Amino acid sequence: MPRTAPLTTALPAEPAGQGRPGRERRYDIDLLRVVCTAAVVLVHAAAEFIDAGHRTSGILGDSAGRFAVPAFFAMAGWAALAGSPVRGDAQLLTRLGRILRPMAVWTALYLAWQYLFGPPLDGGAKEAVRALFGSVEAAFHLWYLYAYVPLLLLLGVAVLVLKQRATPRWSTLLLVAVAVAPVLSEDVRTVTGLPLPAWEWSVSLSSLGYAVAGAALLAAGRRGPRPLWLAGAALALTALVVYQFTVRHPAAYGSVAVAALTFAVLGAAAGVRVPERARALLGRLSDASFGTYLVHLLFVMVLVRPVAEMVPHGVAAPLALAVTATAAAALSFAASLLWGRLGLRRWLG
């Protein structure tokens, strides 16, 4: 898997479990969202250590956080199908706008950062055009949103059709456009000779499977004793570490080892009781998770990367990874909380 497709993401969502008036907030979903957001930062920090030659530390860190992306697909499915299903065409389009607006802003910010501080852009201004078709290297972590948006669109239209709401005309037209765009862009490239980038606004079958199966697991709450789920997660993590050292790194999100770890984590987290004194802070962190995901790559580049390049091999490397990943996650959450208080979440996530 290329460097442009490691991890991401925490993602935008309405407050857990508040799709309908009077429904109790799912603080276990909030907790899972915050944990997965921190795991995203860990995976990208681990990638910096691998690039710097610390393969063992990097693979261990990557394995520990690799469940996060499939878990976010599961939470997206739960929100779309059970937690907060859309009630009309306009609401679905509004939700998509809450993702696309910050996505566009941060793509521009990362392109500007790359232009000012990074190595020369491959193609210069053409990178901005490529961002309309798929993720660009300057903001490679945003690749997830190119799958997340079509997933929400597909599930939202399905919910409206199955619940026999008013015909979702605009959402359906948008879904059809996204569906035919890959072949259309290839045909336009063939006929005109224009160097159009590959179309990457798409969702894989494995991602759809995580969304639907994960939704079923999260909607049901806890199933079985939590110690068994935790034991299963430990076994799955061990298997994933062995797999990544001996078979393939990074492991595909659709691999058996990643799937086993993901569903074990979901089972362990579903229905967990969060103490009342921690709920207010947890809710704020959960609401800030999308912004944290969007900004964290900056802190990984300015904080984790230099440390990874200078730390010696041996026991210092995993310790440096743990410390810098924690610091990058904390700073990212703090930044997101700050612009949330300033009323900028609409634009910055």
mmCIF file of C-alpha atoms in Angstrom:
data_model
loop_
_atom_site.group_PDB
_atom_site.id
_atom_site.type_symbol
_atom_site.label_atom_id
_atom_site.label_comp_id
_atom_site.label_asym_id
_atom_site.label_seq_id
_atom_site.Cartn_x
_atom_site.Cartn_y
_atom_site.Cartn_z
ATOM 1 C CA MET A 1 0.000 0.000 0.000
ATOM 2 C CA PRO A 2 1.500 3.402 -0.930
ATOM 3 C CA ARG A 3 2.321 6.085 1.586
ATOM 4 C CA THR A 4 -0.718 8.050 0.451
ATOM 5 C CA ALA A 5 -2.984 5.399 1.921
ATOM 6 C CA PRO A 6 -2.111 4.856 5.532
ATOM 7 C CA LEU A 7 -4.448 6.137 8.066
ATOM 8 C CA THR A 8 -6.861 8.565 9.230
ATOM 9 C CA THR A 9 -9.305 9.464 10.558
ATOM 10 C CA ALA A 10 -11.644 10.838 13.049
ATOM 11 C CA LEU A 11 -14.665 12.033 11.420
ATOM 12 C CA PRO A 12 -17.522 14.430 11.644
ATOM 13 C CA ALA A 13 -20.641 13.188 13.266
ATOM 14 C CA GLU A 14 -23.623 14.533 15.121
ATOM 15 C CA PRO A 15 -23.409 14.086 18.898
ATOM 16 C CA ALA A 16 -23.517 10.356 19.482
ATOM 17 C CA GLY A 17 -27.034 9.050 19.808
ATOM 18 C CA GLN A 18 -28.771 12.391 19.434
ATOM 19 C CA GLY A 19 -30.343 11.883 16.050
ATOM 20 C CA ARG A 20 -33.808 12.051 17.649
ATOM 21 C CA PRO A 21 -35.078 14.335 20.395
ATOM 22 C CA GLY A 22 -34.878 12.768 23.813
ATOM 23 C CA ARG A 23 -32.494 9.981 22.825
ATOM 24 C CA GLU A 24 -29.712 9.445 25.352
ATOM 25 C CA ARG A 25 -26.260 10.339 24.154
ATOM 26 C CA ARG A 26 -24.017 7.342 23.477
ATOM 27 C CA TYR A 27 -20.938 8.185 25.491
ATOM 28 C CA ASP A 28 -19.432 4.832 24.582
ATOM 29 C CA ILE A 29 -19.430 6.019 20.941
ATOM 30 C CA ASP A 30 -17.854 9.294 22.061
ATOM 31 C CA LEU A 31 -15.132 7.333 23.855
ATOM 32 C CA LEU A 32 -14.533 5.131 20.824
ATOM 33 C CA ARG A 33 -14.291 8.197 18.572
ATOM 34 C CA VAL A 34 -11.696 9.859 20.799
ATOM 35 C CA VAL A 35 -9.637 6.671 21.118
ATOM 36 C CA CYS A 36 -9.713 6.141 17.350
ATOM 37 C CA THR A 37 -8.653 9.732 16.727
ATOM 38 C CA ALA A 38 -5.626 9.263 18.970
ATOM 39 C CA ALA A 39 -4.915 5.970 17.185
ATOM 40 C CA VAL A 40 -4.868 7.817 13.845
ATOM 41 C CA VAL A 41 -2.172 10.140 15.184
ATOM 42 C CA LEU A 42 -0.210 7.126 16.430
ATOM 43 C CA VAL A 43 -0.294 5.446 13.003
ATOM 44 C CA HIS A 44 0.959 8.541 11.213
ATOM 45 C CA ALA A 45 3.625 9.087 13.859
ATOM 46 C CA ALA A 46 4.661 5.449 13.428
ATOM 47 C CA ALA A 47 4.986 6.028 9.677
ATOM 48 C CA GLU A 48 7.529 8.776 10.359
ATOM 49 C CA PHE A 49 9.584 6.382 12.483
ATOM 50 C CA ILE A 50 9.473 3.741 9.763
ATOM 51 C CA ASP A 51 10.621 6.299 7.196
ATOM 52 C CA ALA A 52 13.492 7.221 9.533
ATOM 53 C CA GLY A 53 14.654 3.595 9.736
ATOM 54 C CA HIS A 54 12.991 2.531 13.020
ATOM 55 C CA ARG A 55 11.052 -0.338 11.456
ATOM 56 C CA THR A 56 10.344 -2.355 14.595
ATOM 57 C CA SER A 57 9.015 0.587 16.602
ATOM 58 C CA GLY A 58 7.038 1.850 13.617
ATOM 59 C CA ILE A 59 5.325 -1.454 12.890
ATOM 60 C CA LEU A 60 4.415 -1.945 16.538
ATOM 61 C CA GLY A 61 2.884 1.535 16.660
ATOM 62 C CA ASP A 62 1.101 1.062 13.357
ATOM 63 C CA SER A 63 -0.362 -2.270 14.495
ATOM 64 C CA ALA A 64 -1.647 -0.747 17.730
ATOM 65 C CA GLY A 65 -3.637 1.882 15.830
ATOM 66 C CA ARG A 66 -4.594 0.134 12.597
ATOM 67 C CA PHE A 67 -8.117 -0.637 13.832
ATOM 68 C CA ALA A 68 -9.034 3.065 13.797
ATOM 69 C CA VAL A 69 -9.974 3.517 10.135
ATOM 70 C CA PRO A 70 -12.294 0.469 9.977
ATOM 71 C CA ALA A 71 -13.770 1.521 13.324
ATOM 72 C CA PHE A 72 -14.559 4.941 11.884
ATOM 73 C CA PHE A 73 -16.330 3.271 8.976
ATOM 74 C CA ALA A 74 -18.313 1.301 11.572
ATOM 75 C CA MET A 75 -19.235 4.471 13.470
ATOM 76 C CA ALA A 76 -20.245 6.132 10.204
ATOM 77 C CA GLY A 77 -22.531 3.204 9.475
ATOM 78 C CA TRP A 78 -24.004 3.283 12.971
ATOM 79 C CA ALA A 79 -24.713 7.028 12.750
ATOM 80 C CA ALA A 80 -26.234 6.765 9.265
ATOM 81 C CA LEU A 81 -28.344 3.657 9.896
ATOM 82 C CA ALA A 82 -29.208 3.724 13.604
ATOM 83 C CA GLY A 83 -27.849 6.594 15.664
ATOM 84 C CA SER A 84 -28.859 9.583 13.574
ATOM 85 C CA PRO A 85 -30.399 8.611 10.219
ATOM 86 C CA VAL A 86 -31.231 11.464 7.874
ATOM 87 C CA ARG A 87 -34.843 12.541 7.514
ATOM 88 C CA GLY A 88 -34.706 14.262 4.150
ATOM 89 C CA ASP A 89 -32.707 15.216 1.098
ATOM 90 C CA ALA A 90 -31.702 18.632 2.445
ATOM 91 C CA GLN A 91 -30.389 17.200 5.720
ATOM 92 C CA LEU A 92 -28.207 14.686 3.887
ATOM 93 C CA LEU A 93 -26.712 17.381 1.674
ATOM 94 C CA THR A 94 -26.115 19.563 4.739
ATOM 95 C CA ARG A 95 -24.196 16.747 6.412
ATOM 96 C CA LEU A 96 -22.036 16.303 3.345
ATOM 97 C CA GLY A 97 -21.376 20.045 3.340
ATOM 98 C CA ARG A 98 -20.145 19.885 6.950
ATOM 99 C CA ILE A 99 -17.447 17.526 5.723
ATOM 100 C CA LEU A 100 -16.602 19.033 2.352
ATOM 101 C CA ARG A 101 -16.221 22.615 3.592
ATOM 102 C CA PRO A 102 -13.442 21.949 6.147
ATOM 103 C CA MET A 103 -11.950 19.382 3.794
ATOM 104 C CA ALA A 104 -11.496 22.070 1.118
ATOM 105 C CA VAL A 105 -10.082 24.577 3.620
ATOM 106 C CA TRP A 106 -7.523 22.134 5.007
ATOM 107 C CA THR A 107 -6.521 20.892 1.574
ATOM 108 C CA ALA A 108 -5.678 24.493 0.668
ATOM 109 C CA LEU A 109 -3.809 24.984 3.963
ATOM 110 C CA TYR A 110 -1.707 21.859 3.499
ATOM 111 C CA LEU A 111 -0.908 22.798 -0.092
ATOM 112 C CA ALA A 112 0.192 26.224 1.127
ATOM 113 C CA TRP A 113 2.302 24.639 3.883
ATOM 114 C CA GLN A 114 3.953 22.337 1.358
ATOM 115 C CA TYR A 115 4.659 25.276 -0.929
ATOM 116 C CA LEU A 116 6.203 27.369 1.847
ATOM 117 C CA PHE A 117 8.029 24.818 3.986
ATOM 118 C CA GLY A 118 8.105 21.456 2.265
ATOM 119 C CA PRO A 119 9.951 20.050 -0.734
ATOM 120 C CA PRO A 120 8.803 21.428 -4.106
ATOM 121 C CA LEU A 121 5.306 20.384 -5.096
ATOM 122 C CA ASP A 122 5.079 17.780 -7.832
ATOM 123 C CA GLY A 123 3.199 19.699 -10.487
ATOM 124 C CA GLY A 124 2.810 22.946 -8.573
ATOM 125 C CA ALA A 125 -0.668 24.393 -9.022
ATOM 126 C CA LYS A 126 -1.815 21.143 -10.643
ATOM 127 C CA GLU A 127 -1.903 19.626 -7.160
ATOM 128 C CA ALA A 128 -4.930 21.763 -6.351
ATOM 129 C CA VAL A 129 -6.678 20.381 -9.423
ATOM 130 C CA ARG A 130 -5.755 16.840 -8.417
ATOM 131 C CA ALA A 131 -7.437 17.433 -5.073
ATOM 132 C CA LEU A 132 -10.770 17.661 -6.895
ATOM 133 C CA PHE A 133 -10.279 14.068 -8.058
ATOM 134 C CA GLY A 134 -8.484 12.495 -5.090
ATOM 135 C CA SER A 135 -6.101 13.067 -2.197
ATOM 136 C CA VAL A 136 -2.777 14.815 -2.811
ATOM 137 C CA GLU A 137 0.568 14.124 -1.168
ATOM 138 C CA ALA A 138 0.580 17.360 0.824
ATOM 139 C CA ALA A 139 -2.625 16.237 2.556
ATOM 140 C CA PHE A 140 -2.380 12.487 2.043
ATOM 141 C CA HIS A 141 -4.259 11.728 5.256
ATOM 142 C CA LEU A 142 -7.433 13.182 3.748
ATOM 143 C CA TRP A 143 -7.728 10.157 1.449
ATOM 144 C CA TYR A 144 -10.255 8.771 3.932
ATOM 145 C CA LEU A 145 -12.737 11.540 3.226
ATOM 146 C CA TYR A 146 -12.781 10.593 -0.446
ATOM 147 C CA ALA A 147 -14.257 7.277 0.713
ATOM 148 C CA TYR A 148 -16.249 8.614 3.661
ATOM 149 C CA VAL A 149 -18.318 11.095 1.636
ATOM 150 C CA PRO A 150 -19.555 8.520 -0.929
ATOM 151 C CA LEU A 151 -20.266 6.107 1.928
ATOM 152 C CA LEU A 152 -22.475 8.633 3.742
ATOM 153 C CA LEU A 153 -24.156 9.530 0.473
ATOM 154 C CA LEU A 154 -24.906 5.896 -0.350
ATOM 155 C CA LEU A 155 -26.191 5.016 3.117
ATOM 156 C CA GLY A 156 -28.194 8.234 3.379
ATOM 157 C CA VAL A 157 -29.990 7.689 0.074
ATOM 158 C CA ALA A 158 -30.663 4.063 1.044
ATOM 159 C CA VAL A 159 -32.195 5.137 4.366
ATOM 160 C CA LEU A 160 -34.446 7.697 2.672
ATOM 161 C CA VAL A 161 -35.599 5.153 0.090
ATOM 162 C CA LEU A 162 -36.233 2.370 2.615
ATOM 163 C CA LYS A 163 -38.112 4.680 4.957
ATOM 164 C CA GLN A 164 -40.138 5.987 2.020
ATOM 165 C CA ARG A 165 -39.350 9.604 2.747
ATOM 166 C CA ALA A 166 -39.744 12.296 0.114
ATOM 167 C CA THR A 167 -37.783 11.351 -3.009
ATOM 168 C CA PRO A 168 -34.123 12.358 -2.438
ATOM 169 C CA ARG A 169 -33.742 13.896 -5.901
ATOM 170 C CA TRP A 170 -30.539 15.877 -5.471
ATOM 171 C CA SER A 171 -28.812 13.253 -3.344
ATOM 172 C CA THR A 172 -29.729 10.538 -5.826
ATOM 173 C CA LEU A 173 -28.410 12.581 -8.740
ATOM 174 C CA LEU A 174 -25.195 13.199 -6.816
ATOM 175 C CA LEU A 175 -24.876 9.481 -6.043
ATOM 176 C CA VAL A 176 -25.307 8.600 -9.717
ATOM 177 C CA ALA A 177 -22.727 11.221 -10.695
ATOM 178 C CA VAL A 178 -20.194 9.783 -8.230
ATOM 179 C CA ALA A 179 -20.936 6.271 -9.487
ATOM 180 C CA VAL A 180 -20.277 7.052 -13.170
ATOM 181 C CA ALA A 181 -17.426 9.518 -12.629
ATOM 182 C CA PRO A 182 -14.543 6.971 -12.625
ATOM 183 C CA VAL A 183 -15.350 5.600 -16.088
ATOM 184 C CA LEU A 184 -16.378 9.019 -17.388
ATOM 185 C CA SER A 185 -13.042 10.550 -16.382
ATOM 186 C CA GLU A 186 -11.193 7.713 -18.135
ATOM 187 C CA ASP A 187 -13.275 8.211 -21.272
ATOM 188 C CA VAL A 188 -12.642 11.966 -21.260
ATOM 189 C CA ARG A 189 -8.914 11.272 -20.816
ATOM 190 C CA THR A 190 -8.956 8.884 -23.779
ATOM 191 C CA VAL A 191 -10.955 11.133 -26.111
ATOM 192 C CA THR A 192 -9.306 14.456 -25.285
ATOM 193 C CA GLY A 193 -5.821 13.399 -24.253
ATOM 194 C CA LEU A 194 -6.086 15.570 -21.148
ATOM 195 C CA PRO A 195 -3.951 14.330 -18.227
ATOM 196 C CA LEU A 196 -6.876 13.979 -15.846
ATOM 197 C CA PRO A 197 -6.031 12.431 -12.456
ATOM 198 C CA ALA A 198 -7.615 9.170 -11.370
ATOM 199 C CA TRP A 199 -11.038 9.524 -9.751
ATOM 200 C CA GLU A 200 -10.851 8.479 -6.093
ATOM 201 C CA TRP A 201 -14.257 9.473 -4.701
ATOM 202 C CA SER A 202 -15.326 5.879 -4.077
ATOM 203 C CA VAL A 203 -16.025 3.392 -1.329
ATOM 204 C CA SER A 204 -14.758 -0.187 -1.304
ATOM 205 C CA LEU A 205 -16.806 -3.265 -0.465
ATOM 206 C CA SER A 206 -14.710 -3.823 2.666
ATOM 207 C CA SER A 207 -15.472 -0.302 3.887
ATOM 208 C CA LEU A 208 -19.180 -0.846 3.265
ATOM 209 C CA GLY A 209 -18.937 -4.147 5.141
ATOM 210 C CA TYR A 210 -17.324 -2.440 8.129
ATOM 211 C CA ALA A 211 -20.041 0.225 8.064
ATOM 212 C CA VAL A 212 -22.980 -2.179 8.030
ATOM 213 C CA ALA A 213 -21.581 -4.932 10.267
ATOM 214 C CA GLY A 214 -20.119 -2.365 12.648
ATOM 215 C CA ALA A 215 -23.454 -0.556 12.794
ATOM 216 C CA ALA A 216 -25.155 -3.797 13.808
ATOM 217 C CA LEU A 217 -22.612 -4.443 16.550
ATOM 218 C CA LEU A 218 -22.690 -0.892 17.926
ATOM 219 C CA ALA A 219 -26.477 -0.634 17.743
ATOM 220 C CA ALA A 220 -26.845 -3.822 19.773
ATOM 221 C CA GLY A 221 -24.661 -2.494 22.563
ATOM 222 C CA ARG A 222 -22.507 -4.907 24.511
ATOM 223 C CA ARG A 223 -22.664 -8.528 23.447
ATOM 224 C CA GLY A 224 -21.003 -10.991 25.798
ATOM 225 C CA PRO A 225 -18.530 -10.421 28.654
ATOM 226 C CA ARG A 226 -16.155 -7.526 28.002
ATOM 227 C CA PRO A 227 -13.080 -9.491 29.205
ATOM 228 C CA LEU A 228 -13.621 -11.906 26.305
ATOM 229 C CA TRP A 229 -13.679 -9.033 23.819
ATOM 230 C CA LEU A 230 -10.498 -7.605 25.352
ATOM 231 C CA ALA A 231 -8.812 -10.992 25.205
ATOM 232 C CA GLY A 232 -9.850 -11.304 21.582
ATOM 233 C CA ALA A 233 -8.420 -7.849 20.863
ATOM 234 C CA ALA A 234 -5.096 -8.849 22.456
ATOM 235 C CA LEU A 235 -4.919 -12.026 20.368
ATOM 236 C CA ALA A 236 -5.876 -10.160 17.197
ATOM 237 C CA LEU A 237 -3.260 -7.479 17.866
ATOM 238 C CA THR A 238 -0.596 -10.150 18.314
ATOM 239 C CA ALA A 239 -1.635 -11.776 15.042
ATOM 240 C CA LEU A 240 -1.571 -8.400 13.279
ATOM 241 C CA VAL A 241 1.939 -7.629 14.542
ATOM 242 C CA VAL A 242 3.179 -11.012 13.262
ATOM 243 C CA TYR A 243 1.367 -10.464 9.955
ATOM 244 C CA GLN A 244 2.900 -7.033 9.430
ATOM 245 C CA PHE A 245 6.414 -8.267 10.233
ATOM 246 C CA THR A 246 6.219 -11.388 8.071
ATOM 247 C CA VAL A 247 3.630 -10.927 5.319
ATOM 248 C CA ARG A 248 2.693 -7.345 4.482
ATOM 249 C CA HIS A 249 3.142 -3.875 5.835
ATOM 250 C CA PRO A 250 1.053 -1.851 5.953
ATOM 251 C CA ALA A 251 -1.715 -4.412 6.348
ATOM 252 C CA ALA A 252 -4.719 -3.798 4.148
ATOM 253 C CA TYR A 253 -7.747 -2.638 6.078
ATOM 254 C CA GLY A 254 -9.702 -5.502 4.561
ATOM 255 C CA SER A 255 -7.290 -8.147 5.876
ATOM 256 C CA VAL A 256 -8.483 -10.782 8.331
ATOM 257 C CA ALA A 257 -6.078 -9.619 11.045
ATOM 258 C CA VAL A 258 -7.248 -5.993 10.887
ATOM 259 C CA ALA A 259 -10.906 -7.040 10.766
ATOM 260 C CA ALA A 260 -10.504 -9.282 13.814
ATOM 261 C CA LEU A 261 -8.832 -6.505 15.801
ATOM 262 C CA THR A 262 -11.429 -3.944 14.713
ATOM 263 C CA PHE A 263 -14.486 -5.954 15.685
ATOM 264 C CA ALA A 264 -12.904 -7.007 18.964
ATOM 265 C CA VAL A 265 -12.299 -3.345 19.817
ATOM 266 C CA LEU A 266 -15.864 -2.449 18.794
ATOM 267 C CA GLY A 267 -17.247 -5.242 20.944
ATOM 268 C CA ALA A 268 -15.158 -4.169 23.919
ATOM 269 C CA ALA A 269 -16.149 -0.504 23.575
ATOM 270 C CA ALA A 270 -19.865 -0.934 22.863
ATOM 271 C CA GLY A 271 -21.963 -0.267 25.922
ATOM 272 C CA VAL A 272 -19.082 0.749 28.191
ATOM 273 C CA ARG A 273 -20.266 3.032 30.977
ATOM 274 C CA VAL A 274 -18.536 6.404 31.172
ATOM 275 C CA PRO A 275 -18.575 8.031 34.644
ATOM 276 C CA GLU A 276 -20.763 11.126 34.787
ATOM 277 C CA ARG A 277 -17.908 13.344 35.921
ATOM 278 C CA ALA A 278 -15.997 12.533 32.711
ATOM 279 C CA ARG A 279 -18.889 12.901 30.270
ATOM 280 C CA ALA A 280 -18.721 16.646 29.678
ATOM 281 C CA LEU A 281 -15.006 16.564 28.793
ATOM 282 C CA LEU A 282 -15.424 13.415 26.719
ATOM 283 C CA GLY A 283 -18.255 15.031 24.759
ATOM 284 C CA ARG A 284 -16.131 18.079 23.976
ATOM 285 C CA LEU A 285 -13.220 15.909 22.854
ATOM 286 C CA SER A 286 -15.536 13.849 20.687
ATOM 287 C CA ASP A 287 -16.968 16.977 19.057
ATOM 288 C CA ALA A 288 -13.398 18.143 18.406
ATOM 289 C CA SER A 289 -12.277 14.849 16.864
ATOM 290 C CA PHE A 290 -12.879 15.833 13.226
ATOM 291 C CA GLY A 291 -10.831 18.986 13.604
ATOM 292 C CA THR A 292 -8.151 16.973 15.391
ATOM 293 C CA TYR A 293 -7.953 14.586 12.469
ATOM 294 C CA LEU A 294 -7.677 17.455 9.999
ATOM 295 C CA VAL A 295 -4.890 19.338 11.811
ATOM 296 C CA HIS A 296 -2.824 16.531 13.329
ATOM 297 C CA LEU A 297 -0.575 15.991 10.311
ATOM 298 C CA LEU A 298 0.959 19.428 10.891
ATOM 299 C CA PHE A 299 2.033 18.425 14.395
ATOM 300 C CA VAL A 300 3.302 15.086 13.132
ATOM 301 C CA MET A 301 5.480 16.889 10.579
ATOM 302 C CA VAL A 302 6.871 19.567 12.896
ATOM 303 C CA LEU A 303 7.167 17.489 16.081
ATOM 304 C CA VAL A 304 7.358 13.765 15.346
ATOM 305 C CA ARG A 305 9.394 13.812 12.136
ATOM 306 C CA PRO A 306 12.482 15.643 13.537
ATOM 307 C CA VAL A 307 12.568 13.404 16.608
ATOM 308 C CA ALA A 308 12.250 10.254 14.494
ATOM 309 C CA GLU A 309 15.182 11.347 12.362
ATOM 310 C CA MET A 310 17.508 12.093 15.281
ATOM 311 C CA VAL A 311 16.627 9.482 17.921
ATOM 312 C CA PRO A 312 19.101 6.563 18.125
ATOM 313 C CA HIS A 313 18.105 2.967 17.538
ATOM 314 C CA GLY A 314 17.256 0.755 20.474
ATOM 315 C CA VAL A 315 14.934 1.307 23.413
ATOM 316 C CA ALA A 316 14.924 5.079 22.863
ATOM 317 C CA ALA A 317 12.969 4.758 19.616
ATOM 318 C CA PRO A 318 9.713 3.228 20.936
ATOM 319 C CA LEU A 319 9.827 5.592 23.906
ATOM 320 C CA ALA A 320 10.266 8.575 21.577
ATOM 321 C CA LEU A 321 7.389 7.344 19.413
ATOM 322 C CA ALA A 322 5.077 7.060 22.421
ATOM 323 C CA VAL A 323 5.986 10.497 23.750
ATOM 324 C CA THR A 324 5.836 12.371 20.460
ATOM 325 C CA ALA A 325 2.611 10.682 19.324
ATOM 326 C CA THR A 326 0.980 11.581 22.646
ATOM 327 C CA ALA A 327 2.198 15.165 22.363
ATOM 328 C CA ALA A 328 0.991 15.490 18.768
ATOM 329 C CA ALA A 329 -2.435 14.117 19.697
ATOM 330 C CA ALA A 330 -2.732 16.426 22.716
ATOM 331 C CA LEU A 331 -1.752 19.499 20.700
ATOM 332 C CA SER A 332 -4.147 18.554 17.899
ATOM 333 C CA PHE A 333 -7.073 18.154 20.288
ATOM 334 C CA ALA A 334 -6.148 21.430 21.987
ATOM 335 C CA ALA A 335 -6.063 23.287 18.666
ATOM 336 C CA SER A 336 -9.427 21.864 17.627
ATOM 337 C CA LEU A 337 -10.991 22.746 20.987
ATOM 338 C CA LEU A 338 -9.619 26.271 20.649
ATOM 339 C CA TRP A 339 -11.124 27.050 17.270
ATOM 340 C CA GLY A 340 -14.319 25.365 18.399
ATOM 341 C CA ARG A 341 -14.582 27.940 21.185
ATOM 342 C CA LEU A 342 -13.872 30.671 18.627
ATOM 343 C CA GLY A 343 -16.804 29.549 16.493
ATOM 344 C CA LEU A 344 -14.648 28.336 13.590
ATOM 345 C CA ARG A 345 -15.678 24.675 13.560
ATOM 346 C CA ARG A 346 -17.876 25.251 10.517
ATOM 347 C CA TRP A 347 -14.733 25.985 8.481
ATOM 348 C CA LEU A 348 -11.981 24.135 10.315
ATOM 349 C CA GLY A 349 -13.853 21.036 11.432
#
